[in-house]
N, CA and C of each residue as an Amber inpcrd file, in Angstrom:
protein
   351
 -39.2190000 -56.1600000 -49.9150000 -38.3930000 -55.4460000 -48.9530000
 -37.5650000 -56.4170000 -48.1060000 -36.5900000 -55.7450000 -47.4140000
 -35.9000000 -56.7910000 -46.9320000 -35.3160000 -56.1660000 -45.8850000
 -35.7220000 -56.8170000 -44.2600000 -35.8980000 -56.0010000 -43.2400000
 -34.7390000 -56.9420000 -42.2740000 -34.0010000 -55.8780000 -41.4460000
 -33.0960000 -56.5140000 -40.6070000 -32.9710000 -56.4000000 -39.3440000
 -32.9490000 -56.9200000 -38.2450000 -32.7320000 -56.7720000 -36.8890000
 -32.3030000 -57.5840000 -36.0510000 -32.7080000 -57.2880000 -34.5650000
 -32.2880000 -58.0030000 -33.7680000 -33.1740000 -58.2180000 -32.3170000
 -33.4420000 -59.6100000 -32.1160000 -34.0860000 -59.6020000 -30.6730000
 -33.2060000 -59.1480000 -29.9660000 -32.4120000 -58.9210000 -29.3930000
 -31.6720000 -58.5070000 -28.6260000 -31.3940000 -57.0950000 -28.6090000
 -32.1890000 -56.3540000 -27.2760000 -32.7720000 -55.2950000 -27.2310000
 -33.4170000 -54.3960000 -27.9490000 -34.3390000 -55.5090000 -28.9480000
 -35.3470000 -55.3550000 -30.0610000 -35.2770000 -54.0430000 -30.8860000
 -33.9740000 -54.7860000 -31.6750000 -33.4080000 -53.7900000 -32.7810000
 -34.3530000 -54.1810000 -33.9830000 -35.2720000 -53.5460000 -34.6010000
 -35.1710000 -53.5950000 -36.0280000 -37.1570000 -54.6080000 -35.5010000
 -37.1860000 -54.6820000 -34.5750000 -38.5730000 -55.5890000 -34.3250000
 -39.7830000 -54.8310000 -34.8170000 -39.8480000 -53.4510000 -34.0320000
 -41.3780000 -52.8570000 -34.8090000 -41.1860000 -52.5210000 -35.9320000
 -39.8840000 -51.9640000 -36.9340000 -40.2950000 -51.5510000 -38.2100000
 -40.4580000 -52.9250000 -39.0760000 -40.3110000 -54.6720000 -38.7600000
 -40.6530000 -55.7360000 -38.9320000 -42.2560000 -56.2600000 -39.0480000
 -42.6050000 -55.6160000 -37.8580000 -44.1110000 -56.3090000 -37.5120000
 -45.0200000 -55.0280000 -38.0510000 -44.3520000 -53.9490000 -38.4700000
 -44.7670000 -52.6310000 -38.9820000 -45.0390000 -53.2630000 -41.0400000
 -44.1050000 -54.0780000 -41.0400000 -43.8360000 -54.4260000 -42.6490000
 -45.1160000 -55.7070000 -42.3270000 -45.3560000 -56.3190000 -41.5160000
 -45.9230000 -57.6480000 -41.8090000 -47.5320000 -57.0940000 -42.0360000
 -47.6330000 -56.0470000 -41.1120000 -49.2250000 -55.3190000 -41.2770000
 -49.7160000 -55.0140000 -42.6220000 -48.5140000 -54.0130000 -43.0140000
 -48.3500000 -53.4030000 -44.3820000 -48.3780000 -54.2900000 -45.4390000
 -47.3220000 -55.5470000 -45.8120000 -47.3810000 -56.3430000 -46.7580000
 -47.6860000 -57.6850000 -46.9750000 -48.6750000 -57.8480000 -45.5580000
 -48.8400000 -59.7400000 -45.8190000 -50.8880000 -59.3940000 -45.8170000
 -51.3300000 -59.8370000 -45.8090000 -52.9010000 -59.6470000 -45.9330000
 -53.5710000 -60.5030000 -44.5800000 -54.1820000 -60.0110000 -44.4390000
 -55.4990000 -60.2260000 -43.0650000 -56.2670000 -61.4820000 -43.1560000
 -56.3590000 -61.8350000 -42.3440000 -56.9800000 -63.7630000 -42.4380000
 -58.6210000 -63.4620000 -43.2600000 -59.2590000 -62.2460000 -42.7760000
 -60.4240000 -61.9850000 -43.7320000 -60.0050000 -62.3140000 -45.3190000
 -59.1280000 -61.9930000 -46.0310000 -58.7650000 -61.3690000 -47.0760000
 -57.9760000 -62.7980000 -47.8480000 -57.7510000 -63.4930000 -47.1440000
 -57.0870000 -64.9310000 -47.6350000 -58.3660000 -66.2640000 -47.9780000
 -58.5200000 -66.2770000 -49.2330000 -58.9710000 -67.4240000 -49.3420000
 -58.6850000 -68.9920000 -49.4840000 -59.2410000 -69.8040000 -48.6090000
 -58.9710000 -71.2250000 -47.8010000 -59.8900000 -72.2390000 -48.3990000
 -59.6710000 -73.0820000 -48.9920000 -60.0620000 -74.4020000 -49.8630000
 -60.2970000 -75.7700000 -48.6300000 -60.9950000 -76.2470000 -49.0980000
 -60.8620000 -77.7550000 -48.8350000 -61.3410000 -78.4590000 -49.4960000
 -61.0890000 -79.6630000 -49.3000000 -61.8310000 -81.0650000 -49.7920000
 -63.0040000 -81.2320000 -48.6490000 -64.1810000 -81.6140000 -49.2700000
 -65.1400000 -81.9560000 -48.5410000 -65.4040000 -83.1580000 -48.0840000
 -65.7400000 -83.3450000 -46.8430000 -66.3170000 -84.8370000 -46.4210000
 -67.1210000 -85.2540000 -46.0160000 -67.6980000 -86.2620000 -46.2620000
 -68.7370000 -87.1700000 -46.5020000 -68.8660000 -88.2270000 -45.9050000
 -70.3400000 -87.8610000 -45.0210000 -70.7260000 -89.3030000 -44.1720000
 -71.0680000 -90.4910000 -45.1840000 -70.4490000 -91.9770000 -44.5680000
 -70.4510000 -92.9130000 -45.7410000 -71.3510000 -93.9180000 -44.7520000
 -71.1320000 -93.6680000 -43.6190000 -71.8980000 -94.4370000 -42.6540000
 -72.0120000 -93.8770000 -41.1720000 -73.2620000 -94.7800000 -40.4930000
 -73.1090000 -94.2210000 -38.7390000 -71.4760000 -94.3050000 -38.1530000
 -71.3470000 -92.6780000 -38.1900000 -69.8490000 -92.4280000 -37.1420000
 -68.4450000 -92.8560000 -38.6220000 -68.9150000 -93.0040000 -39.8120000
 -67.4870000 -92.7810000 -40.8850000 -67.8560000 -92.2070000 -41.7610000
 -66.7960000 -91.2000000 -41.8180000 -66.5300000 -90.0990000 -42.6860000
 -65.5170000 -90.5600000 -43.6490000 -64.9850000 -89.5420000 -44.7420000
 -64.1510000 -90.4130000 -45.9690000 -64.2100000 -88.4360000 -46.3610000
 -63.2600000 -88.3720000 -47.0940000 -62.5960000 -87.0140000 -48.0140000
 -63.5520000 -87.5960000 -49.3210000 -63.6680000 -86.5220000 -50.0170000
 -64.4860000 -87.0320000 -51.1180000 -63.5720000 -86.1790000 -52.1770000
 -62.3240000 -86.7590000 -52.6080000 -61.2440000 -86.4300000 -53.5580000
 -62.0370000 -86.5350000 -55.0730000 -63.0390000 -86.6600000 -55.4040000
 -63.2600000 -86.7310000 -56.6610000 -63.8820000 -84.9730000 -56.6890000
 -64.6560000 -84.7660000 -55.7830000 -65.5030000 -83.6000000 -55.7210000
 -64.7080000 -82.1350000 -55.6600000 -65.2900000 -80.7360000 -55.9690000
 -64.7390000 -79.7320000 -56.1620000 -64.4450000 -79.2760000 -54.9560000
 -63.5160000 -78.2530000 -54.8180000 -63.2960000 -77.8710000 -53.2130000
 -63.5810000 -76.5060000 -52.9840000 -63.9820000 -76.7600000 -51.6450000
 -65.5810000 -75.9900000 -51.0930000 -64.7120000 -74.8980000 -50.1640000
 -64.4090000 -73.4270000 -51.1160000 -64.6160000 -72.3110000 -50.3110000
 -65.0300000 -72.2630000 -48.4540000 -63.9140000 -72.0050000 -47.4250000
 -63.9230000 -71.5440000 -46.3810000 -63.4330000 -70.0280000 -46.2260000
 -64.9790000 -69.6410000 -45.6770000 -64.1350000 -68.2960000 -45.5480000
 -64.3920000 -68.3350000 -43.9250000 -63.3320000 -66.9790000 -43.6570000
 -63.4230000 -67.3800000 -41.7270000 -64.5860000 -66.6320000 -41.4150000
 -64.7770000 -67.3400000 -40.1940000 -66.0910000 -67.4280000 -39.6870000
 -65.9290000 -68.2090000 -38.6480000 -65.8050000 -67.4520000 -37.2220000
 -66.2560000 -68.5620000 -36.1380000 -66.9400000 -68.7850000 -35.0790000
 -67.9210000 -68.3500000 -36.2150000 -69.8670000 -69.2350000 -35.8990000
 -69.8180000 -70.6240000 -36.8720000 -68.6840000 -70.5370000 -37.8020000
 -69.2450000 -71.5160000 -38.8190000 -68.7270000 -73.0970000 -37.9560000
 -68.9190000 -74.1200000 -38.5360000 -68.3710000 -75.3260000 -38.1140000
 -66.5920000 -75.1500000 -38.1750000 -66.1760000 -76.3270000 -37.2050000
 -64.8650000 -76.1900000 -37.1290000 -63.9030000 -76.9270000 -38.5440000
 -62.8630000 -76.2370000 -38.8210000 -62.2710000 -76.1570000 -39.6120000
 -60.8500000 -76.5150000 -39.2590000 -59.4560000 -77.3220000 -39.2280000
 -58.4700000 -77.0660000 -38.6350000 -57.7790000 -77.8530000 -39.6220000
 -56.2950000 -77.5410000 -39.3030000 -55.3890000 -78.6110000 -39.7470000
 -54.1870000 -78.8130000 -38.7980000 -54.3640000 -80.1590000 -38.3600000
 -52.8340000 -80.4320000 -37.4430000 -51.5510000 -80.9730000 -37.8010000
 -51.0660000 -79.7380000 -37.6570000 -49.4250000 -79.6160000 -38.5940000
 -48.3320000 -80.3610000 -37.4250000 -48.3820000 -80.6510000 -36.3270000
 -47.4480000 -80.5280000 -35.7470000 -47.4390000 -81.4650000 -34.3530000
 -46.8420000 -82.8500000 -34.4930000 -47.2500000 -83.5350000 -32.7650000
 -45.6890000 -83.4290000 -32.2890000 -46.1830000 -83.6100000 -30.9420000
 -45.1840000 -83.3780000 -29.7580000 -45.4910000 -84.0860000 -28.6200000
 -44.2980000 -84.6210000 -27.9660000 -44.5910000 -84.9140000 -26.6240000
 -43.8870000 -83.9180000 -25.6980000 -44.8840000 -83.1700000 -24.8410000
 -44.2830000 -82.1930000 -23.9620000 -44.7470000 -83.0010000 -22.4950000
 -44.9700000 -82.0340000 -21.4990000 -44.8970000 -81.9780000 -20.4190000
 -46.3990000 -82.5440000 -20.1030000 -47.4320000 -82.3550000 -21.0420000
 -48.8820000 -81.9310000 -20.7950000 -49.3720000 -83.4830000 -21.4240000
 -47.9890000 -84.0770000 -21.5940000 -48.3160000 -85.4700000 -22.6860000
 -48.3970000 -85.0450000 -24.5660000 -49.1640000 -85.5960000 -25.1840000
 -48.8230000 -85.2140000 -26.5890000 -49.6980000 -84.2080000 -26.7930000
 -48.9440000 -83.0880000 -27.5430000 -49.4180000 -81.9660000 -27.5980000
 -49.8460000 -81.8580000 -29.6650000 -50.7330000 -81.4370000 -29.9320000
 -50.9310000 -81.4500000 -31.2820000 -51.1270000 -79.8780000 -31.7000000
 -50.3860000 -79.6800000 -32.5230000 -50.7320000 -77.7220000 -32.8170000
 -51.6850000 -78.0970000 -33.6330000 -52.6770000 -77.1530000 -33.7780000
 -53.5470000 -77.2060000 -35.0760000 -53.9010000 -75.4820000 -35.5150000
 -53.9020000 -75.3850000 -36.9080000 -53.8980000 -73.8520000 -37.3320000
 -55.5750000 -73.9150000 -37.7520000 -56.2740000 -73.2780000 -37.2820000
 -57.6950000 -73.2310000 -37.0400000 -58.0710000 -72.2830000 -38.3180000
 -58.8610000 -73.0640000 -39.3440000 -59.6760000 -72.6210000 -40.8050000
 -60.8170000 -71.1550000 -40.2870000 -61.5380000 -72.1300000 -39.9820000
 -62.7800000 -71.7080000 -39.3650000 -63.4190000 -72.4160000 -38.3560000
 -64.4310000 -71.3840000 -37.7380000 -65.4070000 -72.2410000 -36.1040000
 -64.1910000 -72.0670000 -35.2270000 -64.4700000 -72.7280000 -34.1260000
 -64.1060000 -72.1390000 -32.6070000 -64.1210000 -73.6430000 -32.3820000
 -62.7460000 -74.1280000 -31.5080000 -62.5640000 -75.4850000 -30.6220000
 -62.5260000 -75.2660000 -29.1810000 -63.5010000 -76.3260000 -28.3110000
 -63.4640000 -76.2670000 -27.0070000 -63.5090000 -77.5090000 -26.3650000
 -63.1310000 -77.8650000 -24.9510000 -62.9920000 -78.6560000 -24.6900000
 -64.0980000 -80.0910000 -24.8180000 -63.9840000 -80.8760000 -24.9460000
 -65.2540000 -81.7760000 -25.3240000 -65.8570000 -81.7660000 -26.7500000
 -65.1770000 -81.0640000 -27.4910000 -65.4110000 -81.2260000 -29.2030000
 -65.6030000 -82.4600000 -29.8480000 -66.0300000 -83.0370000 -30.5890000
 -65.5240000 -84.0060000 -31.1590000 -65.1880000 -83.7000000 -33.0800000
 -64.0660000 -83.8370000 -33.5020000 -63.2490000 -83.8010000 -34.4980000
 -63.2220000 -84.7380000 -35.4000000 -63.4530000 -84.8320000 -36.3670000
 -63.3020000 -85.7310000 -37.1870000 -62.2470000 -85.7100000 -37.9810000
 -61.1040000 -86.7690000 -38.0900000 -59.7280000 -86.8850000 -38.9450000
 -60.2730000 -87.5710000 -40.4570000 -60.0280000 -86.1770000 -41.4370000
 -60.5490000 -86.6330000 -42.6880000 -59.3320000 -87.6780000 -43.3730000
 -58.4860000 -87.6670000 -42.6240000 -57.8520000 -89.1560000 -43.2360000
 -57.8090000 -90.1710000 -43.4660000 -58.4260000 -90.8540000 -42.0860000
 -58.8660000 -91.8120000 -41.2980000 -60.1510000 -92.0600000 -40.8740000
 -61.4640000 -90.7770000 -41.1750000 -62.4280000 -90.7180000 -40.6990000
 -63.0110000 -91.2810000 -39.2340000 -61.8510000 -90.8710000 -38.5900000
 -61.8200000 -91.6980000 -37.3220000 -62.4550000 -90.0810000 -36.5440000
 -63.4450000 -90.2670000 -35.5970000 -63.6970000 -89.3960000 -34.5920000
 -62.9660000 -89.3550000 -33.5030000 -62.1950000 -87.8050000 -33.3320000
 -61.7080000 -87.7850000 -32.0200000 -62.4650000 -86.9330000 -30.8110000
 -62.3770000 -86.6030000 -29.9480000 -62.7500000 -85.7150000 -28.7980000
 -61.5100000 -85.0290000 -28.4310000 -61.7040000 -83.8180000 -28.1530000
 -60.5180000 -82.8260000 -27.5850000 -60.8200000 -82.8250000 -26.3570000
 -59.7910000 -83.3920000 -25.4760000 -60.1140000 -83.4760000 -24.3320000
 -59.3940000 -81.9860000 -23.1030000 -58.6100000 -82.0140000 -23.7200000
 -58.0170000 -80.3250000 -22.9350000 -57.1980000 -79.8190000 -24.1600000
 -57.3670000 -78.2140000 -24.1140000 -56.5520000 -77.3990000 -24.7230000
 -55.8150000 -76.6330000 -24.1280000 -54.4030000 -76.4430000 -24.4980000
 -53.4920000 -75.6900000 -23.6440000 -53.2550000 -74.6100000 -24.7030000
 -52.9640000 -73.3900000 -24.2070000 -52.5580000 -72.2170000 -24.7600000
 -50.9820000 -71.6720000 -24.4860000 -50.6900000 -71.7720000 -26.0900000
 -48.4850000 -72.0660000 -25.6960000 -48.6600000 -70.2060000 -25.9000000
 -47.1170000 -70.3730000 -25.0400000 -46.8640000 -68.7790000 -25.3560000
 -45.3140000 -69.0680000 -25.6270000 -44.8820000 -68.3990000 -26.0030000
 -43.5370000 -68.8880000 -26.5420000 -42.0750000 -68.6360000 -25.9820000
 -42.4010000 -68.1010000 -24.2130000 -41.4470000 -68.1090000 -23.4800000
 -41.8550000 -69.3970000 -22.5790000 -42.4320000 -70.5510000 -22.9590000
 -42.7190000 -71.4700000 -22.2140000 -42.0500000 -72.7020000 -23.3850000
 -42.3170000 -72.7880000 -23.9660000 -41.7730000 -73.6220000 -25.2010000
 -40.1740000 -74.1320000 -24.4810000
């Protein structure tokens, strides 16, 4: 389908977000892959690219899950988006970067809304 409008005095917006309900699928309903990782030592982690990849489904009781798509320097200092797999992030987390197997800590989270941007 192919839907047309306008923000400007939100022409065409609900029969839009009316189509996204209808034809895109529910974060339950999407299945999410990863590569698994593996403690290699005290405090280093490593991706284990040889191994099969391990089904996430959402869940957030389960451990945290994320991927950070996106750095910025705003107002708040560097801001990192991350689109959250599974599990729940809070302040004082500590994160592990399966790239680098470097441990981070989340030290504050800000919540964007997009008339602040």
């Amino acid at each position: 389908p192919v839907l047309m409008g306008s923000a400007y005095k939100n022409k065409g917006v609900q029969p839009l977000l009316d189509a996204v309900v209808a034809y895109l699928p529910s974060p339950p309903e999407v299945v999410n892959s990863a590569m698994p990782v593996v403690q290699v030592g005290p405090g280093e982690f490593t991706t284990d690219v040889d191994g099969e990849l391990v089904e996430l489904p959402s869940d957030p009781s389960g451990p945290f899950v994320g991927l950070a798509f996106k750095l910025e320097q705003g107002r708040y200092g560097q801001l990192t988006y991350i689109r959250v797999y599974r599990g729940t992030l809070r302040r004082g987390d500590v994160m592990v970067n399966a790239t680098t197997g470097a441990q981070l800590k989340v030290p504050r989270l800000v919540r964007m809304h997009s008339n602040e941007m």
